[in-house]
Amino acid sequence: MSTTITPPPGPTREDLARLTEHWAERASLRAWFSTVDHKRIGRRYLVTAGLFFVLAGLSALVMRTQLARPEAGVVSPQEYNQLFSMHGTAMIFLFATPMLFGFGNFLVPLMIGSRDMAFPRLNAFGYWVFLFAGLFMWTSLPFGAAPNNGWFAYVPLSGEQHNPGLHMDVYALGLLFLGISTTSGAINFIVTALKLRAPGMSLNRVPLFVWAIVATAFMVIFALPALNADNAMLFLDRRFDTHFFDPSGGGNVLLWQHLFWIFGHPDVYIIVMPALGIVSAVLPAFTRRGVVGYPLIVLSIVAIAIISFGVWVHHMFATGLPQLSYSFFSAASTIITIPSGIQIFAWLATMLLGRLVIRVPLLFVIGFVVTFVLGGFTGAMFAITAFDQQVTDSYFVVAHFHYVLIGGAVFPMLAGIYYWLPKITGRMYHERLGRWAFWLVFAGMHVTFFPMHLYGLFGMPRRVYTYRSEPGWDGWNLVSTAGSYLLAVGLLLVLVGVVHAVRRGRPAPADPWDGDSLEWSTASPPEPYNFPVVPRVHSLHPTWDERTAESTGAGATADRILSEGRRTLFTSELDAHTERAVRMPEPTLKPLLLAGALLVFFTAMLLAWYPVAAVAMVVVVATIAVWLWPPRHPDEELGVAA
Amino acid sequence: MTDRGGVVAAATGAEALSTELPVGRSTGWWGMVLLVVTEATLFACLLGSYFYLRFQYGPQWPPGGNGNPKLLTPLVMTAVLVPSSLPVIWAEHGIRRGQRWRLRCGLAATLVLGVTFLVLLATEYAENLKRFTMTTDVYGSLFYLITGFHGLHVLVGLTMISWLFAASLRGDSFGAHRHERVRITAIYWHFVDAVWVAILFTIYLSPRL
Amino acid sequence: MDTTAETTSSTAGRHWRPRPVLTALYGLLLLAGCAGDTPSALNPAGTGATRVAGLWWLLFWISMAVFVEVMVLLSWALVFRRGNVRVRHGQPLRFVTIAGAGLPFVILVAVYGVGLRDLAALGHGPGPDAPAVEVTGHKWWWEVRYAGASGATANEIHIPVGERVRVRLRTDDVLHSFWVPQLMPKTDLIAGETRETWLRAERAGSYRGQCAEYCGTQHAHMAFLVVAQPRADFDAWLARLNAPARQPRTDAERRGQQAFVQGTCAACHAVRGTDAQGRVGPDLSNMGSRWSIGAGAVPNDAGHLGGWIANSQTVKPGNAMPPQPVDAAQLPDLIAYLRSLE
Ligand code: HEA
Ligand code: HEA
Ligand code: CUA
Ligand SMILES: [Cu+2]
């Protein structure tokens, strides 16, 4: 064991032994498959999403290689089209959201002082579904049957008539499958944050990262159904000849776009919001003060979550809808920049008023500010309809969204990786290596994507597998390609840094940064039960707060030690008053079984083996029924009258 | 603080704990409410698509001389489904007082009503399929998708209720202190009912307006 | 494409004057924007694009100003680091509210107003009796017809300079988008519907346009050219579009015509005044004078034409014209014939 915490005066040695007995999992193969520990599941999310990131990133490198010279023949047009579609789809659905869910899974229970998520088995299920859905989609690539219609899959090109084969069936079914994971994860986050906060953590003491995750989860709940409805209709149109999107049967092609973007726009904030939460979580440790304007930031998070449902038409500014509708959506898109501005200036104020400690996580936060602000500005430009009509579907848009996605989401993730690596692995990373990685990633990012603004304005449309030399885009494309290699080297160094830390890193103390939130009051890595004593929270910065610290030491009480059985505390939704201790579920294989049955179901649907699909569905229902079958209890415990 | 700690300690002692105290809302309750919220959004998207396609289509709706949907069966279906929430409520109140017989009778009544609804839906389909199918035109696609998807929800609800019913027949699962699952299933069933009203309005009544 | 070069001398800066501070970056954009034949939105030649270019420079300078503000604050924080005190109090909420919400709000309202004005201007199309072009998108080429004219052409739109021309957009299959960066922002072609936009070139010249909505395998090669010419030239051109295609003059051309009309070509292509009346592929009545082959895939010269006819799939993989069973002996005749159609 790399670190041991001296048993605080509160819990006795026996308490700790009992906690370990109830929570620890033996290192066996079965335990590996049956775990419900949020920390292990969170780590798996991070690793799996990282794997999909590498796959999608390597696809991008192939694309960039093809685009380095005009009329290059590195890949065929059909291959290129699958590559960019898988790149976009995987980056958005299989990397960005799951990666942030991974952070959430690992951190939310730790930050709110709980021993697990509200639904640990559902959590395990969500992970398996995510893994299987990701494999389901990526497997199609070597078969040449990967989605090939961009990440937003506009009809009628995605319809059976124009796109025969399995490509778009993989897309529709894969996203429906994945949606199960995302939805269950979102519900789990909300309920965890509502019911499992440590006593005393009233709403005004909830860490900003948790606020961000909860707001994100709410957006998932309201946004994802639109995508699911859309994909269900697409699949029915393709397979069973319905006419939702078929003008000759009375359908309408713009319905697809509306539903997609009713999901799609909130989705970009689903991606950026937890990342902004990471920024708010990282800053206090490196500015030595709390983030300025906590209430304003919470307000901004809530405002973004709401307004983001009212701007989707800005992705359809060139479809020729009525100008009145454009002016409305243009106004909404303009206004949504303001909550982001508030957050940026709150962080700037934090940095101005604090004492900066320049370590790798802070470097990535600074890189984030520079890049995200630039990307945000181009977003604000698109909000002006007339300008958007000129640059939409050109490389200018590609520049915008990589600035906000890489600057706004990937940089914070990298900051988060360096920041929480000691907590997750119990090892410190190598600072010099980290700095090299930062500078390469930062430079690579801007060298790759800044020129895209230019050649976008110079008329280069996106999603072209090649271009001719006459329009004069060659030079800039070459620069972009060179930049993307630089970026890849930087990311490779990040990977090397992580591997190095795990293998050779210095053992990390419990709180290497003197951080402010509760995860730093646990061991590195945390014990299976997270907290020997569930803390009683007295402020927004519990680890910096003596009374909170005392509540887990001298002030520990039996109702917060809970060493009898696998238990954690429920508290009230708003004020976090203690309600009752509850028993948490044991490890089980059922989540894996259920996810496996669903994988069989979706594969069978894809290959049109409908009887197999029906059987799989029966297994699904049976598993759920067994999973939830109520346990028996003696009558006096149930309280039965007649 | 200290005295609350004391109360809680007493309340969370070994014996007290073994009976689930009805303090606050459970995670299961919240989970079901959120599931219902996201499902309701899904239905809202489908019904929204219905109106979008209808108004984009043009003045004549349903297209192709299908005529307005017949009202009799759906109204009977409504009369069967909407009241089916009452026995669930009655059963839930019963088990809160520990009266198992009310749980059993209430769930049985709901099951009967729900199955009747599905049978009526099947007869309606049998009749409609003679006139138009899912592939006839966009109206057919919408009609079968929306009603079919709702029918699926009724089926899921019935599965949940029959499962509760089976557990309640076995006997030693529910009582005055343990009835979370009844409460949670009831939420789902009420939701299925409420959605039907929206569907009745959209599919059957709105073309006549 | 040669006419563009003469018109590309620096007109882009006309709408917004550079300030000394960021002249370097500005110069970079300007330089790049004017290099060669770039169909740059920053080098507008049409009424619509000119307006949007002005809007761009406004947005650009505002963004620059706010960006500099953010960078100054950030550098300040990095350079003048505070002492080792843990400041937990004193929340400068007012600073955050003013700098983060108040100031941006004022800026955005102003910009939104300008944007609305420009949007209205873009929507202000020509009057009812302006000339009208019917453009139909196909996978992956553009069919071009003129209201009141019988003939058709492809991937090339001629318009009279200085006049507003109505463009009616339809698609035969999937979505496409009509974009001429130097003349007018995009309008999508929506399956099952008709959309309308307009063009007005302020200077004579040729302006490259390209499909800007992903439409499948060969979305990359779905370009077209807008040729703005003086009214008289335009009228003459339109008159030729209505007349039968040029008759073959040499023996080779005559043999070529025969091969064309009697061979497989006529099933898909039309040449006015002959029996070839196919409508699957582009009308070839003026093939000899088009700017490109295959919607911008390759330049229009004898060598490329031969390659195209022999097997267009090597030139533009996946396009809708299958490889043709043409004898090696017939090929030169076909080339000669098609090149003679001017
Ligand atoms: C993380 C993801 C993310 C984020 C955060 C954003 C943020 C924003 N986006 Fe972006 N966007 C995408 C991801 C994202 N976007 C993607 C993936 C696409 C393309 C999809 C596709 O076509 O494939 C897209 C496309 C897109 C379009 C459509 C473009 C087109 O296809 O034609 C538009 C149009 O309005 C838009 C607007 C905005 C706006 C207004 C913001 C705002 O939220 C930005 C707010 C932030 C700031 C403005 C910076 C900080 C603020 C200040 C410093 C205060 C001062 C500011 C001012 C005075 C302006 N985005
Ligand atoms: C989070 C989202 C995200 C991220 C991070 C990225 C990252 C990158 N993107 Fe992506 N991109 C999208 C989301 C994203 N993209 C979306 C949504 C689209 C639109 C798709 C569509 O049109 O439908 C798009 C489209 C898109 C295009 C336009 C394609 C087209 O229109 O034709 C291009 C072109 O250059 C591109 C390039 C890149 C590059 C070079 C990176 C790089 O940052 C990638 C770097 C990563 C790696 C290289 C992998 C990690 C590497 C290692 C760990 C080292 C090990 C490897 C070696 C060095 C051998 N992207
Ligand atoms: Cu047509 Cu792209
Ligand atoms: Cu958007």
mmCIF file of N, CA and C in Angstrom, chain C residues 33-106:
data_model
loop_
_atom_site.group_PDB
_atom_site.id
_atom_site.type_symbol
_atom_site.label_atom_id
_atom_site.label_comp_id
_atom_site.label_asym_id
_atom_site.label_seq_id
_atom_site.Cartn_x
_atom_site.Cartn_y
_atom_site.Cartn_z
ATOM 1 N N GLY C 33 -6.278 36.054 -48.586
ATOM 2 C CA GLY C 33 -7.591 36.138 -49.207
ATOM 3 C C GLY C 33 -7.518 36.542 -50.666
ATOM 4 N N CYS C 34 -6.452 37.220 -51.046
ATOM 5 C CA CYS C 34 -6.395 37.717 -52.406
ATOM 6 C C CYS C 34 -5.469 36.910 -53.280
ATOM 7 N N ALA C 35 -4.852 35.890 -52.663
ATOM 8 C CA ALA C 35 -3.877 35.146 -53.436
ATOM 9 C C ALA C 35 -4.561 34.335 -54.521
ATOM 10 N N GLY C 36 -4.054 34.443 -55.725
ATOM 11 C CA GLY C 36 -4.474 33.568 -56.814
ATOM 12 C C GLY C 36 -5.956 33.595 -57.082
ATOM 13 N N ASP C 37 -6.496 32.419 -57.333
ATOM 14 C CA ASP C 37 -7.881 32.313 -57.742
ATOM 15 C C ASP C 37 -8.804 32.035 -56.586
ATOM 16 N N THR C 38 -8.329 32.171 -55.366
ATOM 17 C CA THR C 38 -9.132 31.787 -54.226
ATOM 18 C C THR C 38 -10.533 32.365 -54.293
ATOM 19 N N PRO C 39 -11.537 31.496 -54.216
ATOM 20 C CA PRO C 39 -12.917 31.989 -54.192
ATOM 21 C C PRO C 39 -13.244 32.512 -52.809
ATOM 22 N N SER C 40 -12.576 33.570 -52.396
ATOM 23 C CA SER C 40 -12.617 33.952 -50.999
ATOM 24 C C SER C 40 -13.798 34.838 -50.666
ATOM 25 N N ALA C 41 -14.419 34.542 -49.542
ATOM 26 C CA ALA C 41 -15.511 35.375 -49.064
ATOM 27 C C ALA C 41 -15.004 36.753 -48.675
ATOM 28 N N LEU C 42 -13.708 36.870 -48.470
ATOM 29 C CA LEU C 42 -13.142 38.168 -48.093
ATOM 30 C C LEU C 42 -12.777 38.991 -49.314
ATOM 31 N N ASN C 43 -13.021 38.429 -50.482
ATOM 32 C CA ASN C 43 -12.741 39.152 -51.713
ATOM 33 C C ASN C 43 -14.029 39.189 -52.517
ATOM 34 N N PRO C 44 -15.044 39.852 -51.954
ATOM 35 C CA PRO C 44 -16.377 39.726 -52.534
ATOM 36 C C PRO C 44 -16.497 40.482 -53.842
ATOM 37 N N ALA C 45 -17.373 39.989 -54.703
ATOM 38 C CA ALA C 45 -17.634 40.669 -55.954
ATOM 39 C C ALA C 45 -19.126 40.794 -56.186
ATOM 40 N N GLY C 46 -19.906 40.349 -55.206
ATOM 41 C CA GLY C 46 -21.345 40.399 -55.370
ATOM 42 C C GLY C 46 -21.982 41.195 -54.252
ATOM 43 N N THR C 47 -23.185 41.666 -54.492
ATOM 44 C CA THR C 47 -23.844 42.516 -53.513
ATOM 45 C C THR C 47 -24.015 41.806 -52.165
ATOM 46 N N GLY C 48 -24.454 40.531 -52.220
ATOM 47 C CA GLY C 48 -24.678 39.809 -50.980
ATOM 48 C C GLY C 48 -23.385 39.590 -50.222
ATOM 49 N N ALA C 49 -22.377 39.088 -50.927
ATOM 50 C CA ALA C 49 -21.123 38.746 -50.264
ATOM 51 C C ALA C 49 -20.421 39.994 -49.735
ATOM 52 N N THR C 50 -20.559 41.107 -50.430
ATOM 53 C CA THR C 50 -19.921 42.340 -49.978
ATOM 54 C C THR C 50 -20.462 42.744 -48.610
ATOM 55 N N ARG C 51 -21.769 42.628 -48.477
ATOM 56 C CA ARG C 51 -22.394 42.971 -47.210
ATOM 57 C C ARG C 51 -21.879 42.065 -46.094
ATOM 58 N N VAL C 52 -21.802 40.784 -46.391
ATOM 59 C CA VAL C 52 -21.361 39.847 -45.361
ATOM 60 C C VAL C 52 -19.885 40.070 -45.032
ATOM 61 N N ALA C 53 -19.087 40.443 -46.043
ATOM 62 C CA ALA C 53 -17.675 40.709 -45.756
ATOM 63 C C ALA C 53 -17.559 41.886 -44.797
ATOM 64 N N GLY C 54 -18.385 42.898 -45.006
ATOM 65 C CA GLY C 54 -18.380 44.029 -44.077
ATOM 66 C C GLY C 54 -18.731 43.573 -42.673
ATOM 67 N N LEU C 55 -19.756 42.740 -42.594
ATOM 68 C CA LEU C 55 -20.183 42.210 -41.303
ATOM 69 C C LEU C 55 -19.043 41.433 -40.645
ATOM 70 N N TRP C 56 -18.349 40.645 -41.440
ATOM 71 C CA TRP C 56 -17.230 39.859 -40.910
ATOM 72 C C TRP C 56 -16.195 40.773 -40.269
ATOM 73 N N TRP C 57 -15.821 41.834 -40.973
ATOM 74 C CA TRP C 57 -14.758 42.675 -40.397
ATOM 75 C C TRP C 57 -15.225 43.323 -39.098
ATOM 76 N N LEU C 58 -16.498 43.659 -39.026
ATOM 77 C CA LEU C 58 -17.020 44.195 -37.771
ATOM 78 C C LEU C 58 -16.876 43.161 -36.654
ATOM 79 N N LEU C 59 -17.345 41.938 -36.949
ATOM 80 C CA LEU C 59 -17.268 40.879 -35.940
ATOM 81 C C LEU C 59 -15.818 40.594 -35.574
ATOM 82 N N PHE C 60 -14.967 40.603 -36.578
ATOM 83 C CA PHE C 60 -13.562 40.299 -36.355
ATOM 84 C C PHE C 60 -12.939 41.308 -35.398
ATOM 85 N N TRP C 61 -13.147 42.577 -35.644
ATOM 86 C CA TRP C 61 -12.496 43.583 -34.799
ATOM 87 C C TRP C 61 -13.064 43.592 -33.389
ATOM 88 N N ILE C 62 -14.367 43.377 -33.271
ATOM 89 C CA ILE C 62 -14.925 43.311 -31.919
ATOM 90 C C ILE C 62 -14.328 42.134 -31.160
ATOM 91 N N SER C 63 -14.267 40.985 -31.828
ATOM 92 C CA SER C 63 -13.699 39.811 -31.162
ATOM 93 C C SER C 63 -12.264 40.076 -30.751
ATOM 94 N N MET C 64 -11.515 40.701 -31.651
ATOM 95 C CA MET C 64 -10.122 41.007 -31.340
ATOM 96 C C MET C 64 -10.042 41.863 -30.083
ATOM 97 N N ALA C 65 -10.901 42.873 -30.031
ATOM 98 C CA ALA C 65 -10.840 43.776 -28.882
ATOM 99 C C ALA C 65 -11.121 42.999 -27.591
ATOM 100 N N VAL C 66 -12.176 42.182 -27.585
ATOM 101 C CA VAL C 66 -12.495 41.452 -26.356
ATOM 102 C C VAL C 66 -11.402 40.428 -26.049
ATOM 103 N N PHE C 67 -10.849 39.842 -27.103
ATOM 104 C CA PHE C 67 -9.791 38.859 -26.893
ATOM 105 C C PHE C 67 -8.578 39.511 -26.233
ATOM 106 N N VAL C 68 -8.232 40.686 -26.739
ATOM 107 C CA VAL C 68 -7.099 41.393 -26.143
ATOM 108 C C VAL C 68 -7.388 41.685 -24.674
ATOM 109 N N GLU C 69 -8.624 42.088 -24.380
ATOM 110 C CA GLU C 69 -8.986 42.353 -22.998
ATOM 111 C C GLU C 69 -8.746 41.112 -22.134
ATOM 112 N N VAL C 70 -9.221 39.967 -22.615
ATOM 113 C CA VAL C 70 -9.054 38.735 -21.838
ATOM 114 C C VAL C 70 -7.571 38.404 -21.675
ATOM 115 N N MET C 71 -6.816 38.579 -22.753
ATOM 116 C CA MET C 71 -5.395 38.237 -22.683
ATOM 117 C C MET C 71 -4.652 39.150 -21.713
ATOM 118 N N VAL C 72 -5.030 40.425 -21.710
ATOM 119 C CA VAL C 72 -4.368 41.350 -20.788
ATOM 120 C C VAL C 72 -4.636 40.918 -19.352
ATOM 121 N N LEU C 73 -5.877 40.583 -19.055
ATOM 122 C CA LEU C 73 -6.196 40.156 -17.690
ATOM 123 C C LEU C 73 -5.438 38.885 -17.328
ATOM 124 N N LEU C 74 -5.393 37.970 -18.274
ATOM 125 C CA LEU C 74 -4.718 36.701 -18.015
ATOM 126 C C LEU C 74 -3.226 36.935 -17.776
ATOM 127 N N SER C 75 -2.618 37.737 -18.636
ATOM 128 C CA SER C 75 -1.186 38.003 -18.463
ATOM 129 C C SER C 75 -0.941 38.705 -17.140
ATOM 130 N N TRP C 76 -1.822 39.616 -16.814
ATOM 131 C CA TRP C 76 -1.703 40.317 -15.536
ATOM 132 C C TRP C 76 -1.638 39.305 -14.395
ATOM 133 N N ALA C 77 -2.575 38.363 -14.438
ATOM 134 C CA ALA C 77 -2.603 37.359 -13.376
ATOM 135 C C ALA C 77 -1.311 36.549 -13.351
ATOM 136 N N LEU C 78 -0.776 36.280 -14.527
ATOM 137 C CA LEU C 78 0.422 35.438 -14.586
ATOM 138 C C LEU C 78 1.666 36.208 -14.176
ATOM 139 N N VAL C 79 1.716 37.479 -14.537
ATOM 140 C CA VAL C 79 2.927 38.246 -14.285
ATOM 141 C C VAL C 79 2.962 38.766 -12.850
ATOM 142 N N PHE C 80 1.874 39.388 -12.449
ATOM 143 C CA PHE C 80 1.848 39.947 -11.090
ATOM 144 C C PHE C 80 1.126 38.978 -10.178
ATOM 145 N N ARG C 81 1.830 37.941 -9.754
ATOM 146 C CA ARG C 81 1.150 36.980 -8.896
ATOM 147 C C ARG C 81 1.084 37.519 -7.479
ATOM 148 N N ARG C 82 -0.031 37.252 -6.850
ATOM 149 C CA ARG C 82 -0.213 37.729 -5.483
ATOM 150 C C ARG C 82 0.656 36.969 -4.497
ATOM 151 N N GLY C 83 0.799 37.522 -3.319
ATOM 152 C CA GLY C 83 1.566 36.855 -2.267
ATOM 153 C C GLY C 83 0.855 35.614 -1.755
ATOM 154 N N ASN C 84 1.519 34.922 -0.859
ATOM 155 C CA ASN C 84 0.994 33.653 -0.411
ATOM 156 C C ASN C 84 -0.074 33.816 0.665
ATOM 157 N N VAL C 85 -1.146 34.473 0.318
ATOM 158 C CA VAL C 85 -2.238 34.584 1.281
ATOM 159 C C VAL C 85 -3.431 33.860 0.727
ATOM 160 N N ARG C 86 -4.147 33.246 1.605
ATOM 161 C CA ARG C 86 -5.325 32.549 1.135
ATOM 162 C C ARG C 86 -6.503 33.515 1.225
ATOM 163 N N VAL C 87 -6.821 34.111 0.089
ATOM 164 C CA VAL C 87 -7.917 35.077 0.089
ATOM 165 C C VAL C 87 -9.202 34.312 -0.089
ATOM 166 N N ARG C 88 -10.019 34.312 0.899
ATOM 167 C CA ARG C 88 -11.266 33.586 0.713
ATOM 168 C C ARG C 88 -12.443 34.551 0.659
ATOM 169 N N HIS C 89 -12.196 35.764 1.017
ATOM 170 C CA HIS C 89 -13.323 36.702 1.047
ATOM 171 C C HIS C 89 -13.158 37.732 -0.052
ATOM 172 N N GLY C 90 -14.052 38.695 -0.061
ATOM 173 C CA GLY C 90 -13.950 39.736 -1.069
ATOM 174 C C GLY C 90 -14.252 39.165 -2.445
ATOM 175 N N GLN C 91 -15.514 38.931 -2.761
ATOM 176 C CA GLN C 91 -15.883 38.398 -4.062
ATOM 177 C C GLN C 91 -16.162 39.572 -4.984
ATOM 178 N N PRO C 92 -15.314 39.783 -5.978
ATOM 179 C CA PRO C 92 -15.537 40.927 -6.860
ATOM 180 C C PRO C 92 -16.675 40.657 -7.825
ATOM 181 N N LEU C 93 -17.864 40.459 -7.271
ATOM 182 C CA LEU C 93 -19.010 40.113 -8.101
ATOM 183 C C LEU C 93 -19.303 41.205 -9.109
ATOM 184 N N ARG C 94 -19.018 42.433 -8.701
ATOM 185 C CA ARG C 94 -19.370 43.521 -9.601
ATOM 186 C C ARG C 94 -18.513 43.477 -10.859
ATOM 187 N N PHE C 95 -17.218 43.204 -10.655
ATOM 188 C CA PHE C 95 -16.330 43.089 -11.810
ATOM 189 C C PHE C 95 -16.826 41.998 -12.755
ATOM 190 N N VAL C 96 -17.163 40.838 -12.184
ATOM 191 C CA VAL C 96 -17.593 39.721 -13.020
ATOM 192 C C VAL C 96 -18.878 40.085 -13.763
ATOM 193 N N THR C 97 -19.786 40.736 -13.054
ATOM 194 C CA THR C 97 -21.061 41.051 -13.694
ATOM 195 C C THR C 97 -20.869 42.057 -14.826
ATOM 196 N N ILE C 98 -20.059 43.073 -14.565
ATOM 197 C CA ILE C 98 -19.910 44.111 -15.597
ATOM 198 C C ILE C 98 -19.099 43.585 -16.777
ATOM 199 N N ALA C 99 -17.934 43.013 -16.491
ATOM 200 C CA ALA C 99 -17.064 42.587 -17.582
ATOM 201 C C ALA C 99 -17.613 41.353 -18.287
ATOM 202 N N GLY C 100 -18.241 40.456 -17.513
ATOM 203 C CA GLY C 100 -18.673 39.202 -18.101
ATOM 204 C C GLY C 100 -20.071 39.233 -18.661
ATOM 205 N N ALA C 101 -20.918 40.099 -18.147
ATOM 206 C CA ALA C 101 -22.301 40.104 -18.621
ATOM 207 C C ALA C 101 -22.698 41.458 -19.212
ATOM 208 N N GLY C 102 -22.438 42.537 -18.486
ATOM 209 C CA GLY C 102 -22.912 43.848 -18.919
ATOM 210 C C GLY C 102 -22.313 44.280 -20.243
ATOM 211 N N LEU C 103 -20.987 44.294 -20.279
ATOM 212 C CA LEU C 103 -20.296 44.748 -21.482
ATOM 213 C C LEU C 103 -20.630 43.875 -22.695
ATOM 214 N N PRO C 104 -20.495 42.556 -22.552
ATOM 215 C CA PRO C 104 -20.865 41.710 -23.687
ATOM 216 C C PRO C 104 -22.310 41.946 -24.134
ATOM 217 N N PHE C 105 -23.192 42.170 -23.174
ATOM 218 C CA PHE C 105 -24.591 42.352 -23.562
ATOM 219 C C PHE C 105 -24.733 43.559 -24.484
ATOM 220 N N VAL C 106 -24.112 44.656 -24.093
ATOM 221 C CA VAL C 106 -24.202 45.867 -24.919
ATOM 222 C C VAL C 106 -23.649 45.598 -26.318
#
